[in-house]
XYZ file of N, CA, C and O in Angstrom:
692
model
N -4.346 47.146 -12.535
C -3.765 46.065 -13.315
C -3.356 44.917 -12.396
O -3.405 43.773 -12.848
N -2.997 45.109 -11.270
C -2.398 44.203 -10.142
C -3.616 43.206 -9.397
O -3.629 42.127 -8.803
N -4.378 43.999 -9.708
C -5.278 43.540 -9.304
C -6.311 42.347 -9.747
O -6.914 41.458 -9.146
N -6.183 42.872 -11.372
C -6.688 41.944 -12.612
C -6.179 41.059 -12.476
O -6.796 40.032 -12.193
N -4.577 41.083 -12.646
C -3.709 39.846 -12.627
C -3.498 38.712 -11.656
O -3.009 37.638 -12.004
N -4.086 39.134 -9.775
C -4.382 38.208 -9.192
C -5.360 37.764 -9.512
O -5.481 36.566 -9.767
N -6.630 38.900 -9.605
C -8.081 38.114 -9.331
C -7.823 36.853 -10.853
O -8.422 35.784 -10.738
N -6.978 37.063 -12.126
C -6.927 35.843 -12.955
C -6.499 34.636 -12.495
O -7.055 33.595 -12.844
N -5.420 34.665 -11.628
C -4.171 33.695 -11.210
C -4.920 32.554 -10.377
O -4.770 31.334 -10.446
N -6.091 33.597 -9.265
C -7.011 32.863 -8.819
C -7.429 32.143 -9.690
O -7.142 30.955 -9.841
N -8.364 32.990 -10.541
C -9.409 31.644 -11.051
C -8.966 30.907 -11.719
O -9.695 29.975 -12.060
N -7.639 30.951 -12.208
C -6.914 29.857 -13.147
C -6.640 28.703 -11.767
O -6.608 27.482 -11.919
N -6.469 29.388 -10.492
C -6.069 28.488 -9.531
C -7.155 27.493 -8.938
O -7.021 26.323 -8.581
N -7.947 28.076 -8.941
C -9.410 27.460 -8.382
C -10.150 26.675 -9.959
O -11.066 25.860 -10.059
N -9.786 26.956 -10.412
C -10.194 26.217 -11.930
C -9.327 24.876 -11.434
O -9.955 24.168 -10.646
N -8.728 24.672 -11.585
C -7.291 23.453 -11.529
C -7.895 23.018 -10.704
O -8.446 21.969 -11.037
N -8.124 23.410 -9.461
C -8.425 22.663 -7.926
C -9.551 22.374 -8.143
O -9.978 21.901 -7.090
N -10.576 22.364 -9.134
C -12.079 22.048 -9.174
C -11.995 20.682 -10.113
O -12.631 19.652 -9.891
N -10.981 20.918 -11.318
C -11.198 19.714 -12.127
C -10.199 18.646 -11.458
O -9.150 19.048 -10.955
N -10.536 17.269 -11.457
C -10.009 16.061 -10.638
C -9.064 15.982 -11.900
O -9.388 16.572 -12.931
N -7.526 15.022 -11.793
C -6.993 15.223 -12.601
C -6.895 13.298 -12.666
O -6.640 12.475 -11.786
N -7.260 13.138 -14.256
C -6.926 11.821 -14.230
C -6.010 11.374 -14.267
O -4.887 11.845 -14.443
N -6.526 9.908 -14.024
C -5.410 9.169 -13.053
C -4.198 8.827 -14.352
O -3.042 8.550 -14.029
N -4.637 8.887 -15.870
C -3.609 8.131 -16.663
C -2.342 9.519 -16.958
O -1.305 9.282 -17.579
N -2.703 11.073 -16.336
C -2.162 11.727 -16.264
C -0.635 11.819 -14.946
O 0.183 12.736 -15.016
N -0.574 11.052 -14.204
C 0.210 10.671 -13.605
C 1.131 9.792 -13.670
O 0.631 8.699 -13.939
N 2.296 9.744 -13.547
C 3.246 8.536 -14.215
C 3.329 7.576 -13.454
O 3.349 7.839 -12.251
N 3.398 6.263 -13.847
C 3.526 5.005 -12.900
C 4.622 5.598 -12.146
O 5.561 6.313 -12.496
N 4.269 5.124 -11.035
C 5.238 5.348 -10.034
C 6.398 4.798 -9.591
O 6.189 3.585 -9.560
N 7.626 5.050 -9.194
C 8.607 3.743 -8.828
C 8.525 3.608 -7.345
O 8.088 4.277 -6.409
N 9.153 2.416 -7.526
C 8.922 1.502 -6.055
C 8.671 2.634 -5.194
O 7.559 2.891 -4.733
N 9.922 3.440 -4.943
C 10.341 4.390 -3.459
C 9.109 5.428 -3.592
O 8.774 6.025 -2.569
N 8.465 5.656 -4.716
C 7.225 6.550 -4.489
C 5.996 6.185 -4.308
O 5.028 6.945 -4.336
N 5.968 4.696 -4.063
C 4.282 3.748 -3.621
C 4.911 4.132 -2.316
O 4.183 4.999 -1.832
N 5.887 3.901 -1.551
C 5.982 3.603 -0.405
C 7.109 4.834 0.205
O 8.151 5.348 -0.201
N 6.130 4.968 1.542
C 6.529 6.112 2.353
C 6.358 5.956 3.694
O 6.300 6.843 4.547
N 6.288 4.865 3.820
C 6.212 4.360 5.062
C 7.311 3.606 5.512
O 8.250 3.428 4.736
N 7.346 2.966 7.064
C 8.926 2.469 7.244
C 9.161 1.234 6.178
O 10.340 1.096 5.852
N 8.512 0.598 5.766
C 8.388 -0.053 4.816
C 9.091 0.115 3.346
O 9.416 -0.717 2.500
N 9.210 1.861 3.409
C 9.980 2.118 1.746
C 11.229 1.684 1.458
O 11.756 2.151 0.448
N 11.945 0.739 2.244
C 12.893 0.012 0.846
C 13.068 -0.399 0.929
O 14.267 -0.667 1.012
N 11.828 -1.398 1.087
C 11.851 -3.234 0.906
C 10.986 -3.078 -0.708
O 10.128 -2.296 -1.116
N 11.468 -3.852 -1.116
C 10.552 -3.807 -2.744
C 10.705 -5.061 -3.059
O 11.771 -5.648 -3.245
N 9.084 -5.695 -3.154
C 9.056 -7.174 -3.418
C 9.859 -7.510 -4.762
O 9.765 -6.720 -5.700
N 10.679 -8.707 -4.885
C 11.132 -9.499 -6.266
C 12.491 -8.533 -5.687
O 13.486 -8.823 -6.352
N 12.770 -7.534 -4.697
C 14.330 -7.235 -5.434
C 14.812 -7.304 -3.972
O 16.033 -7.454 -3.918
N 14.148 -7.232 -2.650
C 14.618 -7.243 -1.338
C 15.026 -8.428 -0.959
O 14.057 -9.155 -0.740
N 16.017 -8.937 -0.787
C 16.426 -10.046 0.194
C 16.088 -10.385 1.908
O 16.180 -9.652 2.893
N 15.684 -11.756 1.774
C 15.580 -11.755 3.751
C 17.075 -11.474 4.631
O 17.168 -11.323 5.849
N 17.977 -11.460 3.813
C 19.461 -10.784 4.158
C 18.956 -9.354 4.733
O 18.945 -9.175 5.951
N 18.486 -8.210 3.721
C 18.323 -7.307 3.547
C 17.419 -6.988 4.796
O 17.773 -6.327 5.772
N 16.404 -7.470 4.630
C 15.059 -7.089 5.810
C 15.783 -7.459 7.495
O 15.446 -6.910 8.544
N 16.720 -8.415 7.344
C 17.161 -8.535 8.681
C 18.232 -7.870 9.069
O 18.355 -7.778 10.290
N 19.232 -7.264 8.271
C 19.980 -6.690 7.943
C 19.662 -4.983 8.973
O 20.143 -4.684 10.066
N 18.649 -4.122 8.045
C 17.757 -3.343 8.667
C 16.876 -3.193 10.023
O 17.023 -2.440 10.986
N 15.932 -4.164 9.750
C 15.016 -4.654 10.909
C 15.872 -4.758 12.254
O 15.865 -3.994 13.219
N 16.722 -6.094 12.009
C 16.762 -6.864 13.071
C 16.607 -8.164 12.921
O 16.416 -8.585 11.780
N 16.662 -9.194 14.167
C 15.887 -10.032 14.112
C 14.490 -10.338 14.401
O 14.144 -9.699 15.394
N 13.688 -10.953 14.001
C 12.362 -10.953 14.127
C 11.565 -10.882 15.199
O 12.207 -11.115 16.223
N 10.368 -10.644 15.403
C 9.902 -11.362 16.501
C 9.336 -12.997 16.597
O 9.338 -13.758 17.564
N 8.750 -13.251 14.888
C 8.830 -14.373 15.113
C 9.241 -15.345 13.565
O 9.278 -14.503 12.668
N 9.499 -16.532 13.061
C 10.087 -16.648 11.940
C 9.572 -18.307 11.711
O 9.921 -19.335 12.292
N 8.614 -18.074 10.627
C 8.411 -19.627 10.381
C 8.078 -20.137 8.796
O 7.239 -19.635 8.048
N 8.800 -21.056 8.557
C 8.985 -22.261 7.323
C 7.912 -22.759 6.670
O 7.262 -23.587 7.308
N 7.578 -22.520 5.696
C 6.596 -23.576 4.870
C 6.506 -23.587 3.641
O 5.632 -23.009 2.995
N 7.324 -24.190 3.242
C 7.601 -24.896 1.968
C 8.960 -24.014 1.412
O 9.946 -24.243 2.112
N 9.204 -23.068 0.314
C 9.918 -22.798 -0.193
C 9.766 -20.871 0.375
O 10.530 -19.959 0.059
N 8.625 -20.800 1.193
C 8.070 -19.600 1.915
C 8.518 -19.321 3.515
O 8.487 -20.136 4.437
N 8.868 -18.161 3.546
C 9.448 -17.846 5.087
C 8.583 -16.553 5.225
O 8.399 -15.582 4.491
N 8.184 -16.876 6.300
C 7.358 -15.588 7.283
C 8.176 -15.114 8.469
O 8.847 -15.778 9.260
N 8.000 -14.045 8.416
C 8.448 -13.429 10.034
C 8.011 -12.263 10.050
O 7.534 -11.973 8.953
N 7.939 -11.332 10.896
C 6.994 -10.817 12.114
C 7.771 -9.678 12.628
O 8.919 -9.882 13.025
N 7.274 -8.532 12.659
C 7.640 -7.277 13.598
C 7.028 -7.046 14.505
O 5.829 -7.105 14.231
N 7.217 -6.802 15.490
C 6.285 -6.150 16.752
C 5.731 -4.308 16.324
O 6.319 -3.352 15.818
N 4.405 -4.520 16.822
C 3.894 -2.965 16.955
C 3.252 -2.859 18.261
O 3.013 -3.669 19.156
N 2.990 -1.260 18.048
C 2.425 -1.077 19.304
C 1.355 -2.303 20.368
O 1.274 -2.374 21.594
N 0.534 -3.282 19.096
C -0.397 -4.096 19.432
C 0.313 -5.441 18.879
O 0.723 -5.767 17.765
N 0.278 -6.153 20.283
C 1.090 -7.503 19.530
C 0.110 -8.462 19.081
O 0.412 -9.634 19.302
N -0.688 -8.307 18.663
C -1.593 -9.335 18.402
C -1.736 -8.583 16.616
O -2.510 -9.212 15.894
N -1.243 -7.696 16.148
C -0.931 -7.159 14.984
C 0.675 -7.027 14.138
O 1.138 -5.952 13.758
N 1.104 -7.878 14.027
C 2.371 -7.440 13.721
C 3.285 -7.294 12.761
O 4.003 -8.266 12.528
N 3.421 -6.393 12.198
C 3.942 -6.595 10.574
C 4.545 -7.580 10.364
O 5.105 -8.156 11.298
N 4.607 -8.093 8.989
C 5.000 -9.300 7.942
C 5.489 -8.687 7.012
O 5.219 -7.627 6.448
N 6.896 -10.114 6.793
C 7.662 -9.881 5.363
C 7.152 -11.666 5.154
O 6.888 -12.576 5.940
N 7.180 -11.582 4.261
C 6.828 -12.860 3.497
C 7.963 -13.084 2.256
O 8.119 -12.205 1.409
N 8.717 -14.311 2.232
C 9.809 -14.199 1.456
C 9.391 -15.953 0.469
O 8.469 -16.731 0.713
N 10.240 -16.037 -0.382
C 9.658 -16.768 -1.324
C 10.840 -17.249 -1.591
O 11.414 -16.175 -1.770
N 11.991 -18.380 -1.827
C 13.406 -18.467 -2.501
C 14.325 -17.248 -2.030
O 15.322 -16.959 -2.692
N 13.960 -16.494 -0.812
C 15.123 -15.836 -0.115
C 14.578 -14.796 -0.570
O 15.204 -13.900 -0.003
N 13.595 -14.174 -1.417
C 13.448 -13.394 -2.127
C 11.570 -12.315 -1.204
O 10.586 -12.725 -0.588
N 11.818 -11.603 -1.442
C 10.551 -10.727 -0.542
C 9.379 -10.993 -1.699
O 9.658 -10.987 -2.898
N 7.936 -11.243 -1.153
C 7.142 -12.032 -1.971
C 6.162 -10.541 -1.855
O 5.822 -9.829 -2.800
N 5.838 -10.341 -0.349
C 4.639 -9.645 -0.220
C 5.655 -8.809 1.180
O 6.743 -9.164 1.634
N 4.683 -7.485 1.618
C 4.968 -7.033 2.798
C 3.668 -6.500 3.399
O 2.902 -5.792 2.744
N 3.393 -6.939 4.938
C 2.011 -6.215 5.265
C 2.576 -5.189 6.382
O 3.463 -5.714 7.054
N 2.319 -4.036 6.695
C 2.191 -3.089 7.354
C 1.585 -2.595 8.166
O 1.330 -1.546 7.576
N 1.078 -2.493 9.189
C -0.147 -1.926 10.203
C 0.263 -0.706 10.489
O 1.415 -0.291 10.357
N -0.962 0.077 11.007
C -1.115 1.445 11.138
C -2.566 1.260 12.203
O -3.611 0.611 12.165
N -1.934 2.217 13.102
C -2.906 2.380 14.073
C -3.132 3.898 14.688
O -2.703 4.427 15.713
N -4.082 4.423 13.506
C -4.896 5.654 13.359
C -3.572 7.006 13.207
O -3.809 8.213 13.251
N -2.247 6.386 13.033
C -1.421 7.257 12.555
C -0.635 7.604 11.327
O 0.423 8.233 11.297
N -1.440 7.004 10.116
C -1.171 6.698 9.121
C -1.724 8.423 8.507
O -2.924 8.699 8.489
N -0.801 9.294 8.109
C -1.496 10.076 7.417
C -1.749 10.136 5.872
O -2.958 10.351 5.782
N -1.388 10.081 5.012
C -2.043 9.489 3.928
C -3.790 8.815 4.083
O -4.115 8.052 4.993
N -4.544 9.200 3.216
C -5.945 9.066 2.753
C -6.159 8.186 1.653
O -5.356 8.188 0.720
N -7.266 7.347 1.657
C -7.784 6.861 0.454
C -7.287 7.533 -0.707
O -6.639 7.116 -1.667
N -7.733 8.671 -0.407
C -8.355 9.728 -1.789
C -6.632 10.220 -2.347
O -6.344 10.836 -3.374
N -5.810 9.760 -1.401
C -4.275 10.176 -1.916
C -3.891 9.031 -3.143
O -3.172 9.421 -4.062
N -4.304 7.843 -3.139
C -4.113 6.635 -3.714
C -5.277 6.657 -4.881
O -5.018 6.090 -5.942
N -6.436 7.239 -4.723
C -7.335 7.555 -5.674
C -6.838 8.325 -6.820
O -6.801 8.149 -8.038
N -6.504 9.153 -6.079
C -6.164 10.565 -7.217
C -5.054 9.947 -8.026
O -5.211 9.827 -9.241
N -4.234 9.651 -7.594
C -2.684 8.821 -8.258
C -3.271 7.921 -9.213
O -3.283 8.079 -10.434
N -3.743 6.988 -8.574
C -3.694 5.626 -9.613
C -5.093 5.287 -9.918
O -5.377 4.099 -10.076
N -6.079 6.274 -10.028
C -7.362 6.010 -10.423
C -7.899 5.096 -9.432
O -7.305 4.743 -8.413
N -9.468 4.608 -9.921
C -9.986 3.616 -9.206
C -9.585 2.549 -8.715
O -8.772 2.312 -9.609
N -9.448 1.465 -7.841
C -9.123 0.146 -7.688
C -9.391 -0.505 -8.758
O -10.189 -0.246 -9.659
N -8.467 -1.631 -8.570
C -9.244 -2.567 -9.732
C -10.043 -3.910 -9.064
O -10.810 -4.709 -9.602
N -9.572 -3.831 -7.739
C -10.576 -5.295 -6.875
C -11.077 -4.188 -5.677
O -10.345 -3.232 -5.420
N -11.935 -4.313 -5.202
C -12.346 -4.042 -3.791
C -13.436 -5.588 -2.941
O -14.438 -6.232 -3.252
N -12.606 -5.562 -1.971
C -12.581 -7.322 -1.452
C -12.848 -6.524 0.160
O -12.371 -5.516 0.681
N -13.766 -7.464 0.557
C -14.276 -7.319 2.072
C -13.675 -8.230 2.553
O -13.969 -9.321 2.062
N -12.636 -8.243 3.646
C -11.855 -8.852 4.760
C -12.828 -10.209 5.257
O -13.701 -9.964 6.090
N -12.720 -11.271 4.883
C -13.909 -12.390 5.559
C -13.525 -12.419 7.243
O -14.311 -12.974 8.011
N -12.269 -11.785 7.756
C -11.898 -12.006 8.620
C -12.701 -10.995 9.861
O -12.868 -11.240 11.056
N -13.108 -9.781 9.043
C -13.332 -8.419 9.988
C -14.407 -7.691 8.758
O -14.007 -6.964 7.848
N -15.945 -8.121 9.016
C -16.995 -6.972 8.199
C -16.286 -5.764 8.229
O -16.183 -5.282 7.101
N -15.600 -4.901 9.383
C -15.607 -3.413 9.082
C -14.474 -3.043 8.133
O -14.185 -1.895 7.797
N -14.021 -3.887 7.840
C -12.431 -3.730 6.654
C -12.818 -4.508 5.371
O -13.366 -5.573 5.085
N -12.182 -3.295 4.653
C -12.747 -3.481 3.409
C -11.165 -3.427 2.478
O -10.301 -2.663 2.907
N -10.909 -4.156 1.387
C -9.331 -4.003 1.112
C -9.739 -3.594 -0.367
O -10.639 -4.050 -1.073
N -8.552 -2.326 -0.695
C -8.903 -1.606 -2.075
C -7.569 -1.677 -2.435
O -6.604 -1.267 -1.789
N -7.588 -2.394 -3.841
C -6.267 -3.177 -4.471
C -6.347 -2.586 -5.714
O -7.331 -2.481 -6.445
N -4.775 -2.067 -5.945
C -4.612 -1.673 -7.231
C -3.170 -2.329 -7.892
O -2.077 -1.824 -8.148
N -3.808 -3.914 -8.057
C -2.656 -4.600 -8.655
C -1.455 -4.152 -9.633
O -0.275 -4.460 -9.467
N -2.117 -3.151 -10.974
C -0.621 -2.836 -11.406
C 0.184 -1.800 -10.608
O 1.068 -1.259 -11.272
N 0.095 -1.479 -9.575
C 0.565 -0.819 -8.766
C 1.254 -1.470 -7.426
O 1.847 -0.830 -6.557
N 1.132 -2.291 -7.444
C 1.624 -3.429 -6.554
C 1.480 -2.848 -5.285
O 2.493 -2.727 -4.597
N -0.121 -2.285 -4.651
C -0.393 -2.220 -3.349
C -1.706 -2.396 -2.776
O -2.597 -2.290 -3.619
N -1.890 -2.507 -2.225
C -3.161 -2.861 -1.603
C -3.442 -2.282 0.007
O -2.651 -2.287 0.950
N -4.768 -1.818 -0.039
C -5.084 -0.714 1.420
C -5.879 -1.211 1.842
O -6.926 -1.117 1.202
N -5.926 -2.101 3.239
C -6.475 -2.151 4.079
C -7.457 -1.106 4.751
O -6.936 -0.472 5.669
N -8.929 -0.772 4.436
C -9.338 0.427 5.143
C -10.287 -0.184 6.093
O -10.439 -1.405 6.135
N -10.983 0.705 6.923
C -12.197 0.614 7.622
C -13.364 0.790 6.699
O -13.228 1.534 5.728
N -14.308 0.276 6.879
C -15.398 0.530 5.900
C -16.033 1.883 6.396
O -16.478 2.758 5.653
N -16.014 1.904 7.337
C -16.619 3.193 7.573
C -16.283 4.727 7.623
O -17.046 5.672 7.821
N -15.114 4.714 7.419
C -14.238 6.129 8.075
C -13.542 6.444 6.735
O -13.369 7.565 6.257
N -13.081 4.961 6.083
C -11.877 4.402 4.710
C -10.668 4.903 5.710
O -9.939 5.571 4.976
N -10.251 4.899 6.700
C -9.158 5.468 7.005
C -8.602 3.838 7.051
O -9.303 2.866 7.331
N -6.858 3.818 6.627
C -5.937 3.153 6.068
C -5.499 2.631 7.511
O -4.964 3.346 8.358
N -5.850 1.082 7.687
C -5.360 0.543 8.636
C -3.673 -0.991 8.490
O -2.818 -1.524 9.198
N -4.158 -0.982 7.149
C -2.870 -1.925 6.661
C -2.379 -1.575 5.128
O -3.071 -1.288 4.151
N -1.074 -1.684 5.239
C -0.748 -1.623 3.709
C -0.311 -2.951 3.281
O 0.277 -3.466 4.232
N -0.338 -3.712 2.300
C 0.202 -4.942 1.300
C 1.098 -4.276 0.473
O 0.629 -3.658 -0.483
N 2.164 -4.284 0.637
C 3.041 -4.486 -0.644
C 3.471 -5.746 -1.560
O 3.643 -6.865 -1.075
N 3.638 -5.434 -3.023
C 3.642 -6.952 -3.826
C 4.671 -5.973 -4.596
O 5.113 -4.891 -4.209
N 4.967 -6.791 -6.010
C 5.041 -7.058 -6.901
C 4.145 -6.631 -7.968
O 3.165 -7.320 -8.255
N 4.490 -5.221 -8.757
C 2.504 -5.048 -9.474
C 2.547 -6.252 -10.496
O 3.472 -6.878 -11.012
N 0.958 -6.331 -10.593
C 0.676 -7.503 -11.401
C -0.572 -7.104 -11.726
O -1.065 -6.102 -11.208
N -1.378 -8.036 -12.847
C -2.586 -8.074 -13.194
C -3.103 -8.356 -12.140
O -2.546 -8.764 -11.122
N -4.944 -8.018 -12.444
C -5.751 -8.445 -11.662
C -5.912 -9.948 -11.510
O -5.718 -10.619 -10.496
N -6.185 -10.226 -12.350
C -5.939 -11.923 -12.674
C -4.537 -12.526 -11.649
O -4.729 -13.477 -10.891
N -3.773 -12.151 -11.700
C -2.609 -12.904 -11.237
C -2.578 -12.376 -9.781
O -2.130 -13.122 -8.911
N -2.957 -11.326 -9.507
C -3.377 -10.738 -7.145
C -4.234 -11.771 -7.029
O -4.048 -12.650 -6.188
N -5.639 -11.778 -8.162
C -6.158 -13.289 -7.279
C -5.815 -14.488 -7.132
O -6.005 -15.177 -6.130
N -5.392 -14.738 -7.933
C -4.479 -16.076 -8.113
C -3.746 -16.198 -6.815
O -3.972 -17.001 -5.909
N -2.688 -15.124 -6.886
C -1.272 -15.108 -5.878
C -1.378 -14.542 -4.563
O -0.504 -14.499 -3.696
N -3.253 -13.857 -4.499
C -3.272 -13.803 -3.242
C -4.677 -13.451 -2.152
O -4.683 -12.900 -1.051
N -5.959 -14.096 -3.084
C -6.996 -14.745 -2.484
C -6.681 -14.891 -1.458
O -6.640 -14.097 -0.518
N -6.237 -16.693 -1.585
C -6.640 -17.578 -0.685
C -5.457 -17.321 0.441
O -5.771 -17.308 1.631
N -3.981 -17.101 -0.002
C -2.936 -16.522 0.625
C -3.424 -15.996 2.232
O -3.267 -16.469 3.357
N -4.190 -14.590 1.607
C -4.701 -13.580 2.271
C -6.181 -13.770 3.148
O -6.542 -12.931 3.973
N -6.779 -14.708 2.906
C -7.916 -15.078 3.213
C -8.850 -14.036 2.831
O -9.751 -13.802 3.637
N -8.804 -13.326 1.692
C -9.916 -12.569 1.170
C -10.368 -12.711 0.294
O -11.311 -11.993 -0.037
């Protein structure tokens, strides 16, 4: 009988692990569960540049244009360096770098929130390819070749319509 009852448990177990589970079966997520990176609790529209400096520090670097403030973290590679982007004092966007220590996968962001809804090739770099899932307010920087996750975008979720709008040309993609 003990025996029956594993060999079932299995195949009920290996059943589950065979069918992909869709994505509308998962609940939108809140802010603190898109983000798990040092990044998790800045949340665009509610973080202050009080807040980010507050935490952070001061910047490495900090510059003005128009009603928009940029500034800059240092990483391992200074010619890469994370961004908060603030808007009326207010956090607009956040970019993130990762350099091959990012554990999280494509296929972790797949399974969650279904397909992308844009996939946009970097004009800046052929081998990066960016997979955006606007009502989710994130966007993954991958390699085209490997998909391993070299930048994260944090926003604000929004329509597809309104990421291109608010962040095409922004982004240069």
């Amino acid at each position: 009988i003990f025996v029956l009852f594993v060999l079932s448990m299995a195949v009920l177990f290996l059943d589950k692990l065979s069918k992909p589970t869709p994505p509308g079966e998962f609940p939108v997520p809140t802010k603190t569960e898109l983000r798990d990176t040092t990044f998790n609790k800045f949340i665009p529209g509610q973080t202050t540049y009080e807040d980010v400096i507050k935490s952070m520090g001061e910047p490495l670097t900090s510059k003005a244009a128009g009603t928009k403030i940029y500034i800059t973290y240092a990483t391992k590679f200074s010619s890469l360096p994370n961004m908060f982007v603030f808007n009326n004092n207010m956090l607009l966007y956040s970019i993130e770098n990762f350099f091959g220590d990012y554990k999280k996968s494509l296929s972790y962001y797949t399974d969650r929130y279904g397909q992308p809804e844009l996939l946009l090739l970097d004009i800046n770099d052929e081998t990066v390819e960016w997979v955006i899932f606007p009502k989710y307010g994130i966007a993954l920087s991958v390699f085209s070749f490997d998909k391993a996750i070299v930048k994260i975008l944090y926003f604000s979720p929004q329509t597809k319509e309104a990421f291109e709008k608010n962040f095409l040309e922004e982004l240069s993609l």
